[in-house]
Short mmCIF file of C-alpha atoms in Angstrom, two decimals:
data_model
loop_
_atom_site.label_atom_id
_atom_site.label_comp_id
_atom_site.label_asym_id
_atom_site.label_seq_id
_atom_site.Cartn_x
_atom_site.Cartn_y
_atom_site.Cartn_z
CA MET A 1 8.13 -27.29 20.50
CA ASP A 2 9.60 -24.20 18.81
CA LEU A 3 9.70 -23.34 15.13
CA SER A 4 13.14 -24.81 14.48
CA ASP A 5 12.05 -28.13 16.02
CA ILE A 6 8.96 -28.28 13.80
CA VAL A 7 10.99 -27.67 10.63
CA ALA A 8 13.66 -30.17 11.68
CA ALA A 9 11.12 -32.83 12.72
CA THR A 10 9.83 -33.58 9.22
CA ASP A 11 11.67 -35.68 6.66
CA GLU A 12 10.07 -33.55 3.91
CA PRO A 13 12.05 -30.63 2.45
CA ALA A 14 10.92 -27.76 4.67
CA PHE A 15 11.84 -24.22 5.62
CA SER A 16 10.27 -21.32 7.51
CA VAL A 17 9.85 -17.72 6.38
CA ASP A 18 9.07 -14.77 8.63
CA HIS A 19 6.63 -11.93 7.90
CA ASN A 20 9.43 -10.04 6.11
CA SER A 21 10.10 -12.89 3.66
CA ARG A 22 13.35 -13.88 5.37
CA ILE A 23 14.18 -17.57 5.67
CA GLY A 24 14.43 -18.52 9.33
CA HIS A 25 15.00 -22.29 9.41
CA TRP A 26 16.16 -24.63 6.62
CA ASN A 27 16.14 -28.38 7.24
CA GLY A 28 18.43 -31.14 5.99
CA ALA A 29 16.02 -32.46 3.35
CA ILE A 30 15.72 -29.10 1.62
CA SER A 31 19.48 -28.60 1.88
CA ARG A 32 19.89 -31.74 -0.22
CA LEU A 33 17.16 -30.67 -2.66
CA PHE A 34 18.55 -27.18 -3.26
CA GLY A 35 22.24 -27.82 -2.73
CA LEU A 36 22.36 -25.10 -0.07
CA ASN A 37 23.36 -25.64 3.55
CA PRO A 38 21.38 -23.82 6.30
CA PRO A 39 23.97 -21.02 6.78
CA GLU A 40 23.80 -20.32 3.03
CA ALA A 41 19.99 -20.01 3.02
CA GLU A 42 18.93 -18.76 6.45
CA GLY A 43 18.52 -15.00 6.68
CA ARG A 44 18.13 -14.56 2.91
CA LEU A 45 14.99 -13.37 1.17
CA CYS A 46 12.90 -16.37 0.19
CA HIS A 47 12.30 -15.31 -3.42
CA ARG A 48 16.02 -14.87 -4.04
CA VAL A 49 16.61 -18.49 -3.03
CA LEU A 50 13.62 -20.19 -4.67
CA CYS A 51 13.45 -18.08 -7.88
CA GLY A 52 9.99 -19.62 -8.33
CA VAL A 53 7.89 -19.36 -11.48
CA ASP A 54 4.35 -20.59 -12.15
CA SER A 55 3.26 -23.26 -14.65
CA PHE A 56 3.28 -20.66 -17.43
CA GLY A 57 6.84 -19.54 -16.72
CA ASN A 58 5.79 -16.27 -15.09
CA ARG A 59 7.65 -15.10 -12.01
CA TYR A 60 5.71 -16.12 -8.89
CA CYS A 61 8.21 -15.46 -6.10
CA GLY A 62 9.10 -11.82 -5.51
CA LYS A 63 8.83 -8.85 -3.19
CA ASN A 64 5.03 -8.91 -3.42
CA CYS A 65 4.71 -12.58 -2.51
CA PRO A 66 1.06 -13.72 -2.88
CA VAL A 67 1.53 -16.25 -0.06
CA LEU A 68 2.57 -13.50 2.36
CA ARG A 69 -0.37 -11.36 1.25
CA MET A 70 -2.80 -14.22 1.96
CA ALA A 71 -1.19 -14.85 5.36
CA ARG A 72 -1.55 -11.16 6.29
CA ARG A 73 -5.24 -11.33 5.38
CA GLN A 74 -5.52 -14.59 7.37
CA GLU A 75 -6.80 -16.40 4.30
CA PRO A 76 -6.32 -20.16 3.86
CA ILE A 77 -3.27 -20.99 1.74
CA HIS A 78 -3.99 -23.93 -0.53
CA ARG A 79 -1.32 -26.26 -1.87
CA PHE A 80 0.12 -25.01 -5.16
CA LYS A 81 2.57 -26.04 -7.86
CA LEU A 82 5.80 -24.10 -8.40
CA THR A 83 8.93 -24.42 -10.50
CA ILE A 84 12.04 -23.62 -8.46
CA GLN A 85 15.74 -23.31 -9.25
CA THR A 86 18.45 -25.11 -7.27
CA ALA A 87 21.84 -23.66 -6.43
CA GLN A 88 23.22 -25.54 -9.46
CA GLY A 89 20.67 -23.90 -11.77
CA ARG A 90 18.50 -26.98 -12.16
CA ARG A 91 14.76 -26.37 -12.50
CA LEU A 92 12.45 -28.57 -10.41
CA GLN A 93 8.65 -28.67 -10.32
CA VAL A 94 7.34 -29.03 -6.78
CA TRP A 95 4.14 -28.97 -4.77
CA VAL A 96 4.25 -26.37 -1.99
CA SER A 97 2.15 -26.62 1.17
CA VAL A 98 2.23 -23.75 3.67
CA ILE A 99 1.41 -23.72 7.38
CA ALA A 100 0.88 -20.28 8.91
CA LEU A 101 1.95 -19.96 12.55
CA PRO A 102 1.01 -16.69 14.30
CA ARG A 103 3.42 -15.41 16.93
CA ALA A 104 1.96 -15.20 20.42
CA GLY A 105 0.87 -11.70 21.42
CA SER A 106 1.83 -10.25 18.05
CA SER A 107 0.42 -9.57 14.59
CA GLN A 108 3.53 -11.15 13.13
CA PHE A 109 3.72 -14.73 11.88
CA ASP A 110 5.96 -17.40 10.41
CA LEU A 111 5.18 -19.61 7.43
CA ILE A 112 6.42 -23.18 7.22
CA HIS A 113 6.83 -24.33 3.60
CA LEU A 114 6.82 -28.05 2.83
CA LEU A 115 7.95 -29.12 -0.63
CA SER A 116 7.51 -32.36 -2.57
CA LEU A 117 8.60 -33.10 -6.12
CA VAL A 118 5.71 -33.33 -8.57
CA GLY A 119 5.09 -36.98 -9.43
CA GLU A 120 6.44 -38.35 -6.13
CA ARG A 121 3.19 -38.10 -4.17
CA ALA A 122 1.72 -41.46 -5.24
CA GLN A 123 4.99 -43.29 -4.69
CA ARG A 124 5.54 -41.76 -1.25
CA SER A 125 1.96 -42.55 -0.24
CA SER A 126 2.43 -46.15 -1.32
CA ASP A 127 5.71 -46.37 0.60
CA HIS A 128 4.05 -45.12 3.80
CA CYS A 129 1.17 -47.58 3.49
CA SER A 130 3.47 -50.54 2.90
CA LEU A 131 5.35 -50.15 6.17
CA PRO A 132 4.85 -53.09 8.53
CA ASP A 133 2.96 -52.16 11.68
CA HIS A 134 5.97 -52.80 13.92
CA GLN A 135 7.96 -50.19 11.98
CA SER A 136 5.33 -47.50 12.39
CA ARG A 137 5.28 -47.84 16.19
CA THR A 138 8.07 -47.24 18.63
CA LEU A 139 7.27 -50.15 20.97
CA PRO A 140 4.34 -52.57 21.20
CA GLN A 141 3.45 -51.90 24.86
CA PRO A 142 2.66 -48.18 25.05
CA GLY A 143 1.08 -48.37 28.50
CA LEU A 144 4.52 -48.91 30.03
CA LEU A 145 6.10 -45.94 28.22
CA PRO A 146 6.09 -42.13 28.53
CA MET A 147 3.18 -40.58 26.62
CA GLU A 148 5.25 -39.34 23.68
CA GLN A 149 6.39 -42.89 22.98
CA ARG A 150 2.82 -44.13 23.05
CA LEU A 151 2.02 -42.25 19.86
CA THR A 152 3.40 -43.42 16.53
CA ARG A 153 5.52 -41.07 14.47
CA ARG A 154 2.57 -40.44 12.18
CA GLU A 155 0.22 -39.75 15.11
CA LEU A 156 2.67 -37.18 16.45
CA GLU A 157 2.72 -35.49 13.04
CA VAL A 158 -1.09 -35.43 12.99
CA ILE A 159 -1.50 -33.99 16.50
CA ARG A 160 1.13 -31.31 15.80
CA LEU A 161 -0.70 -30.26 12.64
CA LEU A 162 -4.00 -30.20 14.54
CA ALA A 163 -2.32 -27.94 17.08
CA VAL A 164 -1.54 -25.33 14.40
CA GLY A 165 -5.10 -25.33 13.12
CA GLN A 166 -4.95 -27.72 10.18
CA GLY A 167 -8.12 -29.63 9.27
CA THR A 168 -8.54 -33.17 7.97
CA ALA A 169 -8.13 -32.29 4.28
CA GLN A 170 -5.08 -30.10 4.89
CA ILE A 171 -3.38 -32.77 7.02
CA ALA A 172 -4.09 -35.38 4.35
CA GLY A 173 -2.44 -33.18 1.72
CA LEU A 174 0.59 -32.37 3.87
CA LEU A 175 1.25 -35.99 4.87
CA PHE A 176 0.30 -37.57 1.52
CA ILE A 177 -2.38 -39.81 3.06
CA SER A 178 -6.14 -40.05 2.60
CA PRO A 179 -8.63 -38.07 4.75
CA HIS A 180 -9.97 -41.45 5.94
CA THR A 181 -6.50 -42.38 7.23
CA VAL A 182 -6.22 -38.99 8.97
CA ARG A 183 -9.51 -39.61 10.76
CA ASN A 184 -8.31 -43.06 11.82
CA HIS A 185 -5.13 -41.54 13.27
CA ILE A 186 -7.19 -38.94 15.12
CA GLN A 187 -9.44 -41.61 16.62
CA SER A 188 -6.36 -43.54 17.72
CA ILE A 189 -4.95 -40.37 19.31
CA PHE A 190 -8.26 -39.82 21.14
CA GLY A 191 -8.03 -43.32 22.62
CA LYS A 192 -4.42 -42.98 23.71
CA LEU A 193 -4.84 -39.51 25.21
CA GLY A 194 -8.30 -40.17 26.66
CA ALA A 195 -9.74 -37.25 24.66
CA HIS A 196 -13.18 -36.84 23.11
CA THR A 197 -12.63 -33.86 20.81
CA ARG A 198 -9.78 -32.48 18.73
CA LEU A 199 -9.52 -29.42 20.95
CA GLU A 200 -9.25 -31.61 24.04
CA ALA A 201 -6.62 -33.80 22.35
CA VAL A 202 -4.52 -30.75 21.44
CA ALA A 203 -4.84 -29.35 24.98
CA LEU A 204 -3.71 -32.67 26.48
CA ALA A 205 -0.85 -32.94 24.00
CA GLN A 206 0.32 -29.44 24.92
CA ARG A 207 0.29 -30.30 28.62
CA LEU A 208 2.37 -33.40 27.85
CA ASN A 209 4.84 -31.34 25.76
CA LEU A 210 4.02 -33.27 22.59
CA VAL A 211 3.42 -30.08 20.59
#
């Protein structure tokens, strides 16, 4: 799965930024949030699109982006709150979660940004939990299906986040679910893949082209 597939696969507003602060991929959900189509956003400097300020109204996004600095130092990037400006000039307060993806054989990296409106987290979490079981699974007889169809949509999201180095707490924050639910998904993935550890599960998923 390449970077564009990862950004497109989530229904959350998401985009990727390269090590030079240029937007690489811009999905449909964030197009609707910002009022900018991918060709209007991709290739532009991130801070010129987001125009982000912190909770005190100070400029946060800029040439000396603190997120990029943390990524260069390989420091963990914790979820943070930001006020952004849409193409229509509307100000929105969002939570920003960042996944750092190093490029193979290079010191360069890409950063996937996932946004959610402040105040929506509880509602979205409740919506996910209220889904009937038959809606969260593709088909009820996974043993007769290809491996990718054996995993639920949520389990695929979890294994893909494990593959990029996210831990239980980070996955819980990104998917708006509890750490306990994340651990349950991981145990279910172990059973379906025949794995005993997270590393083994990721290795099997990679061989099956799930990540």
